[in-house]
Coordinates of C-alpha atoms in Angstrom, one line a residue:
Chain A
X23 CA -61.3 158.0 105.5
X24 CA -62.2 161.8 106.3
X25 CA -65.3 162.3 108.2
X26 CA -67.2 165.1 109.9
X27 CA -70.2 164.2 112.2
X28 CA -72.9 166.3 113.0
X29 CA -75.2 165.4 116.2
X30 CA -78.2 165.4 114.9
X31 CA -79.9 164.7 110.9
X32 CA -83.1 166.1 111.5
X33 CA -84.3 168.7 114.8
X34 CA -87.3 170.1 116.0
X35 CA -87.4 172.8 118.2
X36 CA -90.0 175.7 119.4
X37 CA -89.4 179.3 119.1
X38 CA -87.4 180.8 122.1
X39 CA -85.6 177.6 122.8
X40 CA -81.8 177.5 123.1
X41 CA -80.6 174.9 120.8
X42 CA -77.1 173.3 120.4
X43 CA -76.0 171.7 117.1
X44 CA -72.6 169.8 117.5
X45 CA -70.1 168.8 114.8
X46 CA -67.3 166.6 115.1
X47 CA -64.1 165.9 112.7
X48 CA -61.8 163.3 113.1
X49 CA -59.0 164.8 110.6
X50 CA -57.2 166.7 112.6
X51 CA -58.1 170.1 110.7
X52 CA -57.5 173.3 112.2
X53 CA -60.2 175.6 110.3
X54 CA -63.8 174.6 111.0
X55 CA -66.7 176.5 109.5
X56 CA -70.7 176.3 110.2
X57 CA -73.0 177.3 107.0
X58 CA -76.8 177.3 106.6
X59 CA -78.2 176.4 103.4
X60 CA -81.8 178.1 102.2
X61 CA -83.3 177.6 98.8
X62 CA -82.3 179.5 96.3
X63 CA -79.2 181.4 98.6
X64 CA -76.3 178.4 98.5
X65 CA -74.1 178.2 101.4
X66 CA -73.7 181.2 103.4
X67 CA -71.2 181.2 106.2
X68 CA -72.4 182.1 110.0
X69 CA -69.3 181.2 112.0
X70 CA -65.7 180.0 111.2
X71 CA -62.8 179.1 113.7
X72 CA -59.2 178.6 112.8
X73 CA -58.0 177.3 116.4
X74 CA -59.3 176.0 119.5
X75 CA -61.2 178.8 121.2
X76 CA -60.6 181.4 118.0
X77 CA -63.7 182.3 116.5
X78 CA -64.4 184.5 113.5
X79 CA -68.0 186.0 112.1
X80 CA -68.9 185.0 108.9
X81 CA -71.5 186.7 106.9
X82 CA -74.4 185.8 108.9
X83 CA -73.8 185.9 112.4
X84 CA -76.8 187.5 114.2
X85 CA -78.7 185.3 116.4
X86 CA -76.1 182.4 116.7
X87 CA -72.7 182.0 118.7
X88 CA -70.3 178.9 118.6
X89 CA -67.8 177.4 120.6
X90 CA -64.6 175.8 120.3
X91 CA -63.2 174.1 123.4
X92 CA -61.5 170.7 121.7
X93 CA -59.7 171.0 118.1
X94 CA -62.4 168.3 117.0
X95 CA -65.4 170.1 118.4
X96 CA -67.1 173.1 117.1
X97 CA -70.4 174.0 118.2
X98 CA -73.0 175.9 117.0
X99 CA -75.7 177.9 119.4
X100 CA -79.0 179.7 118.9
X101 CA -79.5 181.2 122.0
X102 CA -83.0 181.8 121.4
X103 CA -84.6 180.3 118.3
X104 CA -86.9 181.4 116.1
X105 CA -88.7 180.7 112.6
X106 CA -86.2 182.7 110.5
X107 CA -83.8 180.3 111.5
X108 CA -85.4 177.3 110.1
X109 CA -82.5 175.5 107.4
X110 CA -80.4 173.2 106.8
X111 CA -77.2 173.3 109.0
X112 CA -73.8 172.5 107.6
X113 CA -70.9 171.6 109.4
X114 CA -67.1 171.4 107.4
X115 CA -63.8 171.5 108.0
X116 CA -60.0 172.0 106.3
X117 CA -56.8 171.8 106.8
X118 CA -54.6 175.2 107.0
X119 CA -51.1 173.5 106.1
X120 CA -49.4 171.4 103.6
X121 CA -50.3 171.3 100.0
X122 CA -52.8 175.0 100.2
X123 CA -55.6 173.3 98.7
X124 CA -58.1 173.7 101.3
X125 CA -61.3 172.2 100.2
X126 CA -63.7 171.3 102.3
X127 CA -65.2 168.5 104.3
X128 CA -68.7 168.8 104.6
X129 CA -70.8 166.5 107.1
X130 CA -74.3 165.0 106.4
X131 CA -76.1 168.4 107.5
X132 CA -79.1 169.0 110.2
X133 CA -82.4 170.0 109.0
X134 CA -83.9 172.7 111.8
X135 CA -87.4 173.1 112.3
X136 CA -88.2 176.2 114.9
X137 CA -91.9 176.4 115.4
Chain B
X8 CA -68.1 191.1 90.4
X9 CA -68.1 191.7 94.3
X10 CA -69.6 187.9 94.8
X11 CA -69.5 184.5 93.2
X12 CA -71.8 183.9 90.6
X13 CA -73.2 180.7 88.9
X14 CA -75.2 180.5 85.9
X15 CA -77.4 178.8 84.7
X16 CA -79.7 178.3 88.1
X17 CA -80.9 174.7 86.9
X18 CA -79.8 172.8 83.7
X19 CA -82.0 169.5 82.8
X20 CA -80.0 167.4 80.1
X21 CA -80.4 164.0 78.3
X22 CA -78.3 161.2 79.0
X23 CA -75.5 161.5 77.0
X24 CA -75.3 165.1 76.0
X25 CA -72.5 167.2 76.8
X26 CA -73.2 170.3 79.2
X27 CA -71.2 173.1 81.2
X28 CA -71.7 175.7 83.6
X29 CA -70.4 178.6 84.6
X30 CA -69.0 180.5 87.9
X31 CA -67.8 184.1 87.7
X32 CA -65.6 185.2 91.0
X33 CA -63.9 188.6 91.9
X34 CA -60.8 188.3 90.4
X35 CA -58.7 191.0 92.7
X36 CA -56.8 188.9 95.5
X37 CA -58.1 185.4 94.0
X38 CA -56.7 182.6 96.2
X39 CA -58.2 179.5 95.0
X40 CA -61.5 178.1 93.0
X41 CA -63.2 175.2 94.4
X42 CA -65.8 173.1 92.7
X43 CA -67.8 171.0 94.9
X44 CA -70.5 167.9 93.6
X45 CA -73.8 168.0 96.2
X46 CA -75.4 164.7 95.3
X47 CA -79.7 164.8 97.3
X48 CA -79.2 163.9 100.9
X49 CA -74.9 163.5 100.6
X50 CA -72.9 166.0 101.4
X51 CA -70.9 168.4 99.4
X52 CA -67.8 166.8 98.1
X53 CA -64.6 168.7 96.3
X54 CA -64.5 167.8 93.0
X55 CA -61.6 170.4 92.0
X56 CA -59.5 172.7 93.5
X57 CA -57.9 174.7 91.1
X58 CA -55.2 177.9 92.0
X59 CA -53.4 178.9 88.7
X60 CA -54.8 181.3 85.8
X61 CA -55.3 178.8 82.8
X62 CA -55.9 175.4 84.6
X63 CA -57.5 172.7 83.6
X64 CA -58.5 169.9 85.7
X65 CA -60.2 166.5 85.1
X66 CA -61.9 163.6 86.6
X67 CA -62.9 161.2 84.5
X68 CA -65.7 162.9 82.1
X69 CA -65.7 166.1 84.1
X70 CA -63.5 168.7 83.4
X71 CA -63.1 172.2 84.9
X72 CA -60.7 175.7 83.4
X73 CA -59.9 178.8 85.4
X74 CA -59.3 182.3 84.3
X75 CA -58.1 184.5 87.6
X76 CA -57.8 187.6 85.3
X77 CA -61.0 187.7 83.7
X78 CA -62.8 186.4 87.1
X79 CA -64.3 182.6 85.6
X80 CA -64.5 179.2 85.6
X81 CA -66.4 176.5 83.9
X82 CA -67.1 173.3 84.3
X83 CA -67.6 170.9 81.1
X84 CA -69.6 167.6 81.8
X85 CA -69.5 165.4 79.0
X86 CA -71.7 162.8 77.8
X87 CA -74.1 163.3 80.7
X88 CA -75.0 160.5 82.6
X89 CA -78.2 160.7 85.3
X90 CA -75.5 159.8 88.0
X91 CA -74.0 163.3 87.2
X92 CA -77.7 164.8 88.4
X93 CA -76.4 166.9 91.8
X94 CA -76.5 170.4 92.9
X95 CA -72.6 171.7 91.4
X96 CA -71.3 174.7 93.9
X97 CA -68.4 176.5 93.0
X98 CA -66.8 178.8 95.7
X99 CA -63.8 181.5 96.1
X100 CA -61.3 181.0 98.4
X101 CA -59.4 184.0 100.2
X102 CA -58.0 185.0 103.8
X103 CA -59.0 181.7 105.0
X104 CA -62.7 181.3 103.9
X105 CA -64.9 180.2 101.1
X106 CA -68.0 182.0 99.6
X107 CA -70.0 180.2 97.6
X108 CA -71.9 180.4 94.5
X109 CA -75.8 179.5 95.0
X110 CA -74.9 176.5 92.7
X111 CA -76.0 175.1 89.7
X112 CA -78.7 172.1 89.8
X113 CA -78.1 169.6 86.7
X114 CA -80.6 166.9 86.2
X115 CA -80.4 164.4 83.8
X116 CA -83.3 162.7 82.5
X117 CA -82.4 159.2 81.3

């Protein structure tokens, strides 16, 4: 059964602070995204990686960075948080071969408080 | 259209009435249209993938069309059930990413 895990459900954190959010697939999938959801705006794409250690800026990038060292792995940095980065964190992932469907696999999501 | 677009916002049905929505896409360089069912605290799951002008696509009571010239899809629900109440995204995919629709929130009231 597909899965993506993300490290953490629910985070609280105080302005300034550098905070990691991990995700982790077990499908072998080469493409791996990171989106934050806000009311009323959907899903809008920060950061997207199509191999290990490739990284490409989605349509949000400012104030985050990720990193992919292990084709499982991609993380997700704030290297110095603040309240305009409060949201819901999602981590997904799909494969780039085979039958060019490409949907998505979403994880459970992490909730980000910055105070 | 430069982005996806979903309409209505928020639908709230009876149980048992037959709904759809709608999610217009730029139609220049069209890829693939996803649908995707966010059920409260689950995460997003595909419901359809759909890649050729004039599909249609169905799981069980929901059904979804595509029309790449004109730039829209819509998704039919019928005979609404309250298990069908869920966030419904739909998203455009091209050059290897998805942009998404702000969604449509169905709730059905038994």
């Amino acid at each position: 059964d597909v899965k993506v895990t993300q490290s953490s459900r629910y985070l609280v954190k105080r302005t300034g602070e550098k905070v990691f959010l991990e995700c982790v697939q077990d499908m072998d999938h080469e493409n791996m995204f990171w989106y934050r959801q806000d009311p009323g705006l959907g899903l809008r794409l920060i950061y997207f990686s199509y191999d290990v250690k490739m990284k490409e800026k989605g349509d949000i990038p400012e104030g985050y960075s990720v990193s992919r060292e292990k084709k499982e792995r991609f993380s997700l940095i704030l290297e110095s948080a603040s309240t305009n980065q409060t949201s819901m964190y999602l981590c997904a992932s799909s494969s780039a071969s085979g039958s060019g469907r490409y949907e998505q696999y979403f994880g459970p999501g992490t909730r980000l408080t910055v105070t | 259209i430069l982005n996806v677009e979903q309409s209505p916002q928020s639908l709230h049905v009876q149980e048992g009435d037959s709904t759809n929505f709608t999610c217009s896409f730029p139609s220049s360089n069209f890829y693939a249209l996803h649908w995707y069912r966010w059920e409260t605290a689950k995460s997003p799951e595909a419901l359809f993938v759909m890649t050729l002008n004039g599909d249609e696509k169905k799981k069980g009571r929901i059904s979804a069309t595509l029309n790449t010239k004109e730039g829209y899809s819509y998704l039919y629900i019928k005979g609404s059930q309250p298990e069908d109440s869920a966030t419904y995204l739909c998203a455009s995919f091209n050059a290897g990413k998805s942009t998404f629709g702000d969604g449509t929130t169905l709730t059905v009231k038994p």
